[in-house]
XYZ file of C-alpha atoms in Angstrom:
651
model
C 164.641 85.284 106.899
C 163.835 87.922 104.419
C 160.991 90.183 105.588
C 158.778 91.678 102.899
C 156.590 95.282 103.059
C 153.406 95.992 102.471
C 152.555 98.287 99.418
C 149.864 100.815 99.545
C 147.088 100.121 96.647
C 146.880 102.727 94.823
C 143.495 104.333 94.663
C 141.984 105.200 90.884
C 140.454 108.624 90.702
C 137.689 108.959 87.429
C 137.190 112.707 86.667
C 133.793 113.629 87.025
C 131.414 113.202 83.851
C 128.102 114.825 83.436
C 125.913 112.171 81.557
C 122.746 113.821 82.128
C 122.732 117.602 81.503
C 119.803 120.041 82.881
C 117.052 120.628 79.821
C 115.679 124.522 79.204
C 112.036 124.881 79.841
C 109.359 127.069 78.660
C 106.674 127.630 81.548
C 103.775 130.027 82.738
C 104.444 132.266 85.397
C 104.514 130.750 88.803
C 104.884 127.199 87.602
C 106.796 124.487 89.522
C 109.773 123.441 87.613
C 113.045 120.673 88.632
C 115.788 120.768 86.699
C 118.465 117.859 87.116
C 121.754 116.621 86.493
C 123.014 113.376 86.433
C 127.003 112.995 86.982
C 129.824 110.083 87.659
C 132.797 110.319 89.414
C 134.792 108.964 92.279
C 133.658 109.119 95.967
C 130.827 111.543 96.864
C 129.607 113.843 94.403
C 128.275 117.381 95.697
C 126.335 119.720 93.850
C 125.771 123.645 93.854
C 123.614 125.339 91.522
C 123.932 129.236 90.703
C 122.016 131.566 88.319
C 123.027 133.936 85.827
C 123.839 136.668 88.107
C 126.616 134.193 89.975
C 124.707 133.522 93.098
C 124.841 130.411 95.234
C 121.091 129.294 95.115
C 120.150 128.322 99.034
C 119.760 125.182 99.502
C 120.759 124.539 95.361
C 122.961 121.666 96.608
C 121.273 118.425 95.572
C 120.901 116.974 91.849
C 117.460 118.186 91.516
C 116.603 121.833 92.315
C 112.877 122.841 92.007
C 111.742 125.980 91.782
C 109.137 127.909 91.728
C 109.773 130.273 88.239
C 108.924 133.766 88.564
C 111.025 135.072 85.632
C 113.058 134.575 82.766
C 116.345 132.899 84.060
C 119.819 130.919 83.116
C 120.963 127.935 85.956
C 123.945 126.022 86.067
C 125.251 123.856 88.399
C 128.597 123.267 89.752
C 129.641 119.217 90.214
C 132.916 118.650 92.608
C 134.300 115.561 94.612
C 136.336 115.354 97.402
C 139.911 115.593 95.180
C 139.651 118.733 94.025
C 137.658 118.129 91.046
C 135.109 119.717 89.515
C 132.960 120.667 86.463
C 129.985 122.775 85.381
C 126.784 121.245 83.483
C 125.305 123.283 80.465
C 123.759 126.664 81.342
C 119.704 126.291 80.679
C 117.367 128.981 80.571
C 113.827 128.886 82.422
C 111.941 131.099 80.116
C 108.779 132.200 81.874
C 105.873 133.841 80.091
C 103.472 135.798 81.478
C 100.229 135.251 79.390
C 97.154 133.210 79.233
C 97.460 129.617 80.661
C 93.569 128.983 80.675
C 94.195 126.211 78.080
C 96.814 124.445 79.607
C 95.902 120.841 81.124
C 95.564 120.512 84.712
C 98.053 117.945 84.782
C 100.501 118.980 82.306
C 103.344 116.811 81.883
C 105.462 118.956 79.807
C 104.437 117.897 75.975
C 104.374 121.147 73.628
C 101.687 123.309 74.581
C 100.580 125.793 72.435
C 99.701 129.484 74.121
C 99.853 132.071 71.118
C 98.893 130.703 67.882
C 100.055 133.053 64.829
C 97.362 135.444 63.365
C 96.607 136.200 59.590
C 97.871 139.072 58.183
C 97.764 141.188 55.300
C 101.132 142.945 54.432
C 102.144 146.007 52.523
C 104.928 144.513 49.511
C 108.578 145.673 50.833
C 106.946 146.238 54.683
C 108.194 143.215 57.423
C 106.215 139.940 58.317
C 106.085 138.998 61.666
C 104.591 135.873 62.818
C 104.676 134.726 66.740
C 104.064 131.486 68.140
C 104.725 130.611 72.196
C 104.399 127.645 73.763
C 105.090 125.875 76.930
C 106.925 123.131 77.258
C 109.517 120.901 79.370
C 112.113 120.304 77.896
C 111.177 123.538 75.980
C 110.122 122.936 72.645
C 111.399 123.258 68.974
C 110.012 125.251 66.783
C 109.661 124.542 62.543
C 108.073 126.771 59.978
C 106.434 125.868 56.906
C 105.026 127.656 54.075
C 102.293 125.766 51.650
C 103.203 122.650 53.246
C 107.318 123.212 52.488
C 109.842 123.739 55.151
C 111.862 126.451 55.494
C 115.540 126.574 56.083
C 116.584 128.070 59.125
C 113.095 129.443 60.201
C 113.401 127.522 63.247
C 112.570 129.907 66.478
C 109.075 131.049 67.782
C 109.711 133.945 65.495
C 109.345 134.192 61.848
C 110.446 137.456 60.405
C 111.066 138.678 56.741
C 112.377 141.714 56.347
C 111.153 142.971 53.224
C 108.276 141.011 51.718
C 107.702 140.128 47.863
C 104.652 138.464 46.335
C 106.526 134.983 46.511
C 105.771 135.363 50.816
C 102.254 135.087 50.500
C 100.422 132.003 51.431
C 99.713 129.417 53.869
C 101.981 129.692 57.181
C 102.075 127.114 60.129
C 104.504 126.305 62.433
C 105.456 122.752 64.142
C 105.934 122.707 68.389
C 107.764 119.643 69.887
C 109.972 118.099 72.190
C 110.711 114.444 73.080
C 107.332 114.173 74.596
C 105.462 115.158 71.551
C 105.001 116.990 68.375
C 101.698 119.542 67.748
C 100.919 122.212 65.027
C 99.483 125.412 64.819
C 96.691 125.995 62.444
C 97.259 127.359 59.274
C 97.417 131.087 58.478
C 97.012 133.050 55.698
C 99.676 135.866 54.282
C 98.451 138.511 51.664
C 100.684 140.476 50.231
C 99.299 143.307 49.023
C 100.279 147.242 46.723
C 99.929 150.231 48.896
C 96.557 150.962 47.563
C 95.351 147.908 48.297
C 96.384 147.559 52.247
C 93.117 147.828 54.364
C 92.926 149.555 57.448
C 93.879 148.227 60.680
C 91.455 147.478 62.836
C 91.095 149.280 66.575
C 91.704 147.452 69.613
C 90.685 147.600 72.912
C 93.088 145.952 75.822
C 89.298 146.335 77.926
C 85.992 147.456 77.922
C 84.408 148.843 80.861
C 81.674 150.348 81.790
C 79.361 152.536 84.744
C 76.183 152.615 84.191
C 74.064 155.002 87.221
C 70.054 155.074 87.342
C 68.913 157.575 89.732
C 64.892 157.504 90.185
C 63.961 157.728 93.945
C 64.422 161.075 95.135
C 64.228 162.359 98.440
C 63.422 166.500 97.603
C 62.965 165.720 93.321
C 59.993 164.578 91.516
C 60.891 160.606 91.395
C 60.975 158.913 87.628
C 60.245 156.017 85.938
C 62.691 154.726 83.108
C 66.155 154.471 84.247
C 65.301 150.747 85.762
C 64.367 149.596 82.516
C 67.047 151.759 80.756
C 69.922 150.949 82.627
C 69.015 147.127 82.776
C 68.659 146.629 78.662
C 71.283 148.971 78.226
C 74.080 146.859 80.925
C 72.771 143.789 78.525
C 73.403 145.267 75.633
C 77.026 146.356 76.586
C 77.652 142.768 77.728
C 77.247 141.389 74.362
C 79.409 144.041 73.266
C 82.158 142.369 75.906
C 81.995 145.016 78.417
C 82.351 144.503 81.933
C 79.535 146.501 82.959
C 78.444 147.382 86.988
C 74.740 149.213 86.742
C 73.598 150.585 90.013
C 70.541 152.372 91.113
C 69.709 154.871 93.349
C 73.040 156.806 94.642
C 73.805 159.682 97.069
C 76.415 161.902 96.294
C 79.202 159.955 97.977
C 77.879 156.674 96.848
C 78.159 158.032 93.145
C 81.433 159.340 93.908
C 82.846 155.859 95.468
C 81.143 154.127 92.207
C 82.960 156.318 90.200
C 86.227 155.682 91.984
C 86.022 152.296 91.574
C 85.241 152.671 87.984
C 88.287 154.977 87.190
C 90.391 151.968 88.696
C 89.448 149.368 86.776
C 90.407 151.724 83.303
C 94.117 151.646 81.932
C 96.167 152.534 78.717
C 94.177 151.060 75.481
C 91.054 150.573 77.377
C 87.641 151.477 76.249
C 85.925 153.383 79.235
C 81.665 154.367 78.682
C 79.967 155.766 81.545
C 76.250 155.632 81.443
C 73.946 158.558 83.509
C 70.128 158.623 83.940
C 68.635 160.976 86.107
C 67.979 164.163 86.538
C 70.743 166.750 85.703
C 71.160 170.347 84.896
C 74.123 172.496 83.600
C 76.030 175.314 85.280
C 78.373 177.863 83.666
C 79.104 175.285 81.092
C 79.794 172.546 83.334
C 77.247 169.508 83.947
C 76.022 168.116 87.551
C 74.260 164.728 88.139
C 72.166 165.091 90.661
C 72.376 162.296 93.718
C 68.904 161.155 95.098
C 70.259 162.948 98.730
C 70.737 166.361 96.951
C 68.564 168.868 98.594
C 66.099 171.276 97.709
C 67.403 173.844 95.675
C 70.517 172.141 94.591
C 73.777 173.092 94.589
C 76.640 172.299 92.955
C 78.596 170.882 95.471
C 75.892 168.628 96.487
C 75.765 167.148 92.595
C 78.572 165.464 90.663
C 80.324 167.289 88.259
C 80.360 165.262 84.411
C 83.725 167.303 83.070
C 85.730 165.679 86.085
C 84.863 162.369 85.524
C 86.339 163.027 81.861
C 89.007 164.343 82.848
C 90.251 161.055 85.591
C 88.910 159.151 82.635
C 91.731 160.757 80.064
C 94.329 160.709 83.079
C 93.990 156.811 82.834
C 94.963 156.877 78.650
C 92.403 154.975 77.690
C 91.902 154.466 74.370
C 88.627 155.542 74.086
C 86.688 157.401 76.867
C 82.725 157.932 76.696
C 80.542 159.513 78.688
C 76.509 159.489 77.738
C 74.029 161.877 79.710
C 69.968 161.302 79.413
C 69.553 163.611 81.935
C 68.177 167.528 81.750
C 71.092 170.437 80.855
C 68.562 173.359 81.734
C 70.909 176.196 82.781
C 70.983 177.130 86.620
C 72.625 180.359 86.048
C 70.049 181.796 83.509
C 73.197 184.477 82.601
C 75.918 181.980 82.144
C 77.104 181.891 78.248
C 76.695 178.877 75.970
C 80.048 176.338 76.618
C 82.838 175.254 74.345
C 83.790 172.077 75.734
C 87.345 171.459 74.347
C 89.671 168.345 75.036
C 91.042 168.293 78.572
C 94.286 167.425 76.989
C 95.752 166.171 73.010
C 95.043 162.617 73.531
C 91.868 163.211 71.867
C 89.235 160.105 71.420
C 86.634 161.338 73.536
C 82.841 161.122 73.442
C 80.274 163.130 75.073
C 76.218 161.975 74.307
C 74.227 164.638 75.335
C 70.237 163.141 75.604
C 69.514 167.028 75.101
C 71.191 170.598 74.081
C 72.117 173.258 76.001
C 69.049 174.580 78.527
C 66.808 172.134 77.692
C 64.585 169.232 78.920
C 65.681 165.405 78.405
C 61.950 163.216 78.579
C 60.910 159.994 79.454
C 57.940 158.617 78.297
C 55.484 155.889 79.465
C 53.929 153.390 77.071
C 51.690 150.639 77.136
C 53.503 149.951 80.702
C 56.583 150.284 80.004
C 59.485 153.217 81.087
C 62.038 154.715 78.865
C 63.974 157.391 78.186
C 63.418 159.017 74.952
C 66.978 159.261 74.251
C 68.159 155.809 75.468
C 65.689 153.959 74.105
C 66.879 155.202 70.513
C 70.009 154.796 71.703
C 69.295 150.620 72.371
C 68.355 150.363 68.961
C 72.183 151.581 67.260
C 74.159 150.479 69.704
C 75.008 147.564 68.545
C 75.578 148.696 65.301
C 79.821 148.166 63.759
C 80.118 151.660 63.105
C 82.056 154.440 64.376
C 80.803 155.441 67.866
C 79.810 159.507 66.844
C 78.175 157.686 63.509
C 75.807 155.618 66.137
C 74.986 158.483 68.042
C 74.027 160.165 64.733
C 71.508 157.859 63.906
C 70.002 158.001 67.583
C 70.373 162.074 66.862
C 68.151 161.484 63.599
C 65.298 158.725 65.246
C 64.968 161.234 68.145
C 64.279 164.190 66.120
C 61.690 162.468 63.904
C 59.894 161.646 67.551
C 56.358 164.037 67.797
C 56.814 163.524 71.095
C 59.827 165.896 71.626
C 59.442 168.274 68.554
C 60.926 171.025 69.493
C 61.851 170.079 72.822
C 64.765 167.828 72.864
C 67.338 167.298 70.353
C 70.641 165.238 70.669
C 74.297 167.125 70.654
C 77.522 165.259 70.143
C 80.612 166.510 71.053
C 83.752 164.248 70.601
C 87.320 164.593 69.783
C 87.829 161.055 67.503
C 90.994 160.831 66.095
C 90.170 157.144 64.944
C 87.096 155.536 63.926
C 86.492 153.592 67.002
C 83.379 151.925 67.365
C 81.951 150.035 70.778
C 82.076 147.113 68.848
C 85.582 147.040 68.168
C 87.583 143.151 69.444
C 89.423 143.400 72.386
C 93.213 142.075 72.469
C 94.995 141.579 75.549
C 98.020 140.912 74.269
C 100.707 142.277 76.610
C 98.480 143.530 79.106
C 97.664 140.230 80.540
C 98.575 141.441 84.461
C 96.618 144.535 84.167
C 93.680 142.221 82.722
C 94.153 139.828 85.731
C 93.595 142.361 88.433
C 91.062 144.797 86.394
C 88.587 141.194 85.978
C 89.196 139.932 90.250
C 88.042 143.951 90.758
C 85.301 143.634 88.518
C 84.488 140.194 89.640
C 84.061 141.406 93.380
C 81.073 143.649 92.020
C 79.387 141.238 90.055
C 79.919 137.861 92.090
C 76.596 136.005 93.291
C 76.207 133.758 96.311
C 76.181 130.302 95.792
C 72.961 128.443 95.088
C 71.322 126.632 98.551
C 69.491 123.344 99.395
C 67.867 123.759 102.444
C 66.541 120.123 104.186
C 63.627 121.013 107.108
C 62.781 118.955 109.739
C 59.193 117.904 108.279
C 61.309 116.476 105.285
C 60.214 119.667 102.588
C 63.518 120.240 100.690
C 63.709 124.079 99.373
C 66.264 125.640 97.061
C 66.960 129.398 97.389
C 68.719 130.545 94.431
C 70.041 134.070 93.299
C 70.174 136.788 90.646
C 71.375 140.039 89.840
C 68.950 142.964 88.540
C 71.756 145.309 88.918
C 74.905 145.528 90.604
C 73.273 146.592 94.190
C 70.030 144.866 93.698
C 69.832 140.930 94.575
C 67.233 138.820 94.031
C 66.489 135.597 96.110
C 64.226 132.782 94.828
C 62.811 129.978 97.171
C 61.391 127.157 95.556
C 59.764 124.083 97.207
C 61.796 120.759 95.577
C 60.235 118.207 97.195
C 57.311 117.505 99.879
C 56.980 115.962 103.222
C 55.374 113.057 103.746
C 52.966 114.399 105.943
C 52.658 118.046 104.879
C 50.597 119.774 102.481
C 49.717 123.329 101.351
C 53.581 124.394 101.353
C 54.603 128.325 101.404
C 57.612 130.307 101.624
C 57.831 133.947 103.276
C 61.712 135.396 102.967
C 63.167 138.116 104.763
C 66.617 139.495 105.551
C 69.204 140.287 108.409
C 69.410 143.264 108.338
C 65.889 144.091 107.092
C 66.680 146.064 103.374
C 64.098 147.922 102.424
C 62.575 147.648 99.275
C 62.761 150.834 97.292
C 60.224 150.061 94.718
C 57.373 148.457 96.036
C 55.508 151.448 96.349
C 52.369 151.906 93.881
C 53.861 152.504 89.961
C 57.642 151.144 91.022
C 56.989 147.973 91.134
C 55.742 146.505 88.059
C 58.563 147.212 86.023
C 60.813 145.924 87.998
C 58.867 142.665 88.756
C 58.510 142.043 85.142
C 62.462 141.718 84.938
C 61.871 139.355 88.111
C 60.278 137.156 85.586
C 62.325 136.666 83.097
C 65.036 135.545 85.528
C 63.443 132.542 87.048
C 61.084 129.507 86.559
C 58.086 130.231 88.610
C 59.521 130.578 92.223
C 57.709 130.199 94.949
C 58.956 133.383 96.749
C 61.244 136.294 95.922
C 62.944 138.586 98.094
C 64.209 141.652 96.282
C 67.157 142.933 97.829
C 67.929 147.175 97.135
C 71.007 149.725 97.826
C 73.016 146.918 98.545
C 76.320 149.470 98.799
C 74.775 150.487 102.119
C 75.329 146.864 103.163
C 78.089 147.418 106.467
C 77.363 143.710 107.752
C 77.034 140.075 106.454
C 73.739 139.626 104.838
C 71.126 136.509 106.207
C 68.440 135.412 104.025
C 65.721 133.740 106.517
C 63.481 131.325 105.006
C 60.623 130.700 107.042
C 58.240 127.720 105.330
C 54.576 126.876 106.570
C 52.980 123.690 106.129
C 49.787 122.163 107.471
C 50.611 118.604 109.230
C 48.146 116.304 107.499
C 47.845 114.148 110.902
C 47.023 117.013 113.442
C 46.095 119.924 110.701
C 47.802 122.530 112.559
C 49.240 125.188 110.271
C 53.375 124.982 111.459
C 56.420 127.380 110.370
C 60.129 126.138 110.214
C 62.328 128.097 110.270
C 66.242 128.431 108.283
C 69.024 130.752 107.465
C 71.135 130.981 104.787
C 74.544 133.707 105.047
C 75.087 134.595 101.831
C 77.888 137.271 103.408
C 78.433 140.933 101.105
C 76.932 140.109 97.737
C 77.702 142.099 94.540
C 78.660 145.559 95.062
C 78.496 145.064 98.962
C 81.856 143.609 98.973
C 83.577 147.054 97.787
C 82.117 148.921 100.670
C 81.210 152.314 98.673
C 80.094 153.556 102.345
C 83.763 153.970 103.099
C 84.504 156.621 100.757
C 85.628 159.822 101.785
C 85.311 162.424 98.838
C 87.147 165.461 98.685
C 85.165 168.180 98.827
C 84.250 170.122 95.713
C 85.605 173.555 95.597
C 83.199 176.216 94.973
C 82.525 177.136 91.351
C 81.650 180.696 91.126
C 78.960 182.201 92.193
C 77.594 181.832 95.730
C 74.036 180.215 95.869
C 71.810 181.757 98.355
C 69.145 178.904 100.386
C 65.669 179.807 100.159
C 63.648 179.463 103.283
C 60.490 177.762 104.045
C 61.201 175.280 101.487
C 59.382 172.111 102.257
C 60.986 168.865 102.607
C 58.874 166.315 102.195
C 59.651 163.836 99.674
C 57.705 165.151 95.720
C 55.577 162.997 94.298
C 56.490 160.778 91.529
C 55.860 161.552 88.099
C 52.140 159.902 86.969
C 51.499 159.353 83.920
C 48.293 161.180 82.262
C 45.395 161.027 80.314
C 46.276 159.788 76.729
C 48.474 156.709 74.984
C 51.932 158.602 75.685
C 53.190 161.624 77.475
C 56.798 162.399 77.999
C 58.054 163.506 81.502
C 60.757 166.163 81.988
C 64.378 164.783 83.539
C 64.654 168.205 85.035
C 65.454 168.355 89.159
C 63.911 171.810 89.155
C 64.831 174.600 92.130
C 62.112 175.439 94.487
C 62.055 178.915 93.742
C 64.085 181.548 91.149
C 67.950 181.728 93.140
C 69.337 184.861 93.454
C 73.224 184.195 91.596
C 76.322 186.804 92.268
C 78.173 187.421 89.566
C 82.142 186.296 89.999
C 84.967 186.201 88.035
C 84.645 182.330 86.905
C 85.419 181.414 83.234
C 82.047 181.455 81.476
C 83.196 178.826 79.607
C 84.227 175.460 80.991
C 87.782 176.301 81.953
C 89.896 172.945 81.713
C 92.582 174.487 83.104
C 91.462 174.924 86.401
C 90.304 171.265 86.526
C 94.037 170.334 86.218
C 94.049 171.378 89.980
C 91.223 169.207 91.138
C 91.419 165.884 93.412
C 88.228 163.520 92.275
C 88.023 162.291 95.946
C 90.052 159.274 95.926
């Protein structure tokens, strides 16, 4: 018998194919992306994926790795079996760009989606064109650039550049975006090409515009004033339209104003435009100038004030582009012997602005008339400011309406000092263009200050609906509205009293505060039923609880009956940046030592009435008790900007 043996079969082993490489993707910052790949080969297939810099990604060891792109990147991913095979996909890069995804769908399934569209531009003949385009997309997309409808060869990245231009560049430019998902197109874009003598200026930009605006009226040892409510308010509206981000606040102590200004140094950065806004009274001081808080005592001193050449000077230490600071406030000299100053730029970066309401040792007025508050020197200045011209040029014209005023003839005239090295105006566009992250945190900072509580329907047991709704007068004054929606079916002769937890008080109620400010009430609501008007919210250390209390009479039993609700509404406005915490560092002394005056009384001056006749102006000068006795020192009589070098600004 012939026996027979068994063969082994022999086993086939495929090399591994990739049939599906990974794709490279163009995505906002933060965006969840998968790349796969797709492979075939014998037995079970494992997977490792590494970037650029030759790491094992954790837990990179499946088909499909998703990730959450932070930055600009190159994958690739390793394919082996269990024979000692293996192979490597493509490399892909995850581009990731940083800038504005506002426009991008909610969504999004990849398609092309356009983030930068190119701008027009007017070129010098023999200069370089540059024209950008950026968009998203997954797979990331192709780009295709056409000139008066033709394509050109080769112009095929989100770049088009030309080295040296001729006439035959100009015209129409637009740019094709797509993947296998879909095509789009820019919109067209004109290119001038253009002689040297015929190349127009550029433009200024601003990365920002921010802006401070104080009002200090109620004050505890000062004569109190009128017009910085109505000044500050029409002036924070008019800076809005100019696409500031504006906080206006009323009413500061010295370490409020200090925290304010803090805050307000923060939010500035290289290329923005920063305007700080001062009403109040004032005086100067061996050329330097002091705000004066509403806690500064009677007489003043510097150290008790806020000094204006410091905030300049952590303005300029923050490169803005454009730094202004405008004072309606007094500049009467304290030290009666102290020389006229010579303010000169803290440092060469020039493109500063000072707006003085008033000259050197004189009086800055408001006037009253036909009701209303203003500041001579603001109120002119509401009527330019808007205007597209060069920031000193605007002040000029105020300059020129004030000193055709009969009112202040001879008493107040405007001075400009500046140190423009460009004509920047306050109307200049902003472009955020590469500063997109510094944008991002200066608007949630700004945001904080400015955000509202949310609108409230309140339901009450007698069936009376009420909404209390919410606006801003200024940055630390809230107003609440109650209005009755809808009626009970057995009430009648509805009202609504509101108060709050913890009781604010209500720092111009008093007889000649109020109307002013009520008449901006007004034009902020439709006939409520009951406001609340909330002041100094930066004192604010607690939640805030508006209690809405509403009375009815029960048409059944004709008793007169109060519900009662309450509504958190938590730190509203500038509450939330808890100025109360600041600590400032103290001022060092300036020169001379200021001796106090006894018997000086303390009770709070009257405010400023207005007299006999159609219009009278009213000095903005915080005026001494009685002449102070001044030592001579050895302190620059001029403002020394050298020793300011040395100073911390309390923060």
């Amino acid at each position: 018998m012939t026996g027979s043996r068994l063969r082994p079969y022999p086993i086939m082993i495929r090399d591994i194919v990739i049939v599906c490489h990974p794709v490279n993707v163009c995505v906002p910052v933060n965006h969840k992306v998968t790349l796969s790949v797709r492979a075939e080969g014998s037995g079970i297939l494992n997977y490792q994926w590494f970037t650029d810099d030759k790491k094992e990604l954790c837990g990179g060891t499946q088909a499909d790795l998703t990730i959450k792109a932070k930055k600009t990147q190159l994958y690739v991913c390793r394919v082996n079996d269990n024979f000692c095979n293996c192979v490597f996909s493509d490399w892909v890069k995850v581009k990731v760009l940083d800038i504005d995804k506002s426009g991008l769908p909610v969504q999004w399934q990849g398609e092309p989606h356009i983030a930068v569209n190119p701008k027009p531009q007017t070129v010098q003949q023999g200069a370089k064109l540059l024209l950008c385009c950026v968009a998203f997309g997954n797979p990331a997309p192709y780009y295709q650039w056409y000139r008066n409808g033709q394509l050109l060869q080769d112009k095929t990245s989100d770049t088009l550049q030309i080295d040296h231009v001729t006439a035959e560049h100009g015209g129409s430019y637009l740019c094709s975006v797509s993947n296998v998902l879909e095509e789009t197109w820019t919109e067209p874009v004109d290119v001038d090409i253009v002689q040297n003598d015929q190349l127009p200026r550029a433009v200024p930009t601003a990365t920002d515009k921010v802006a401070l605006l104080i009002g200090n009226l109620n004050y505890l040892n000062h004569p109190g004033l009128m017009a910085p409510v109505m000044d500050v308010h029409k002036l924070a509206n008019l800076l809005q339209q100019l696409g500031f981000r504006v906080v206006s606040l009323l009413d500061l102590t010295r370490e409020e104003m200090l925290a304010a200004i803090d805050k307000f140094i923060q939010l500035l950065d290289r290329g923005v435009y920063g305007l700080f806004y001062y009403a109040g009274h004032g005086y100067e001081r061996a050329g330097r100038n002091y705000l004066v808080a509403v806690d500064a005592p009677q007489p003043y001193r510097p150290e008790n004030c806020v000094c204006v050449q410091r905030i300049m000077l952590s303005m300029q230490q923050r490169r803005t582009a454009l730094s202004i600071i405008l004072l309606d406030t007094c500049r009467k000299w304290y030290n009666q012997d102290c020389i006229p100053s010579a303010i000169m730029p803290l440092r060469p970066s020039g493109n500063t602005v000072y707006g003085y309401a008033t000259c050197e040792d004189a009086e800055a007025f408001e006037v009253q008339d036909g009701g209303k508050s203003t500041g001579i020197f603001t109120k002119y200045l509401n009527k330019h400011i808007l205007q597209s011209e060069k920031v000193t040029h605007v002040l000029e014209k105020v300059s020129e309406d004030l000193g055709r005023d009969p009112l202040v003839t001879g008493k107040q005239a405007v001075e400009i000092k500046h140190t423009l090295k460009e004509p920047r105006s306050l109307v200049d566009p902003v472009r955020t263009t590469g500063h997109t992250r510094e944008l991002h945190l200066r608007d949630a900072c700004w945001r904080q200050a400015n955000e509202l509580p949310r609108k409230k329907r309140l339901m009450f047991l007698c069936g009376v609906e009420v909404e209390v709704s919410f606006s801003a007068l200024f940055s630390n004054v809230l107003v609440a509205f109650a209005t009755v929606k809808t009626t009970g079916a057995r009430t009648q002769d509805c009202s609504i009293t509101l108060s709050s937890i913890p009781l604010l008080e209500d720092t111009f109620s008093g007889p000649g505060r109020s109307e002013e400010m009520d008449t901006l009430l007004f034009k902020t609501s439709d006939n409520p039923d009951c406001t609340l008007r909330l002041c100094a919210l930066q004192k604010l250390k607690e939640s805030l609880v508006i209690k809405v209390d509403l009375h009815y009479t029960h048409t059944e039993s004709k008793l007169r009956l109060t519900e009662s609700q309450q509504v958190a509404i938590g730190k509203p406005l500038v509450a939330s940046c808890k100025l109360y915490k600041h600590t400032a560092t103290a001022y060092k002394q300036e020169g001379a030592s200021v001796q106090t005056m006894s018997n000086i009384s303390n009770s709070k001056p009257p405010l400023h009435q207005t007299l006999a006749g159609p219009c009278r102006p009213f000095t903005r000068k915080a005026e001494c008790a009685a002449k102070v006795a001044v030592t001579r020192s050895n302190e620059p009589e001029e403002n020394d900007e050298n020793e300011l070098q040395d100073f911390t600004f309390g923060y």
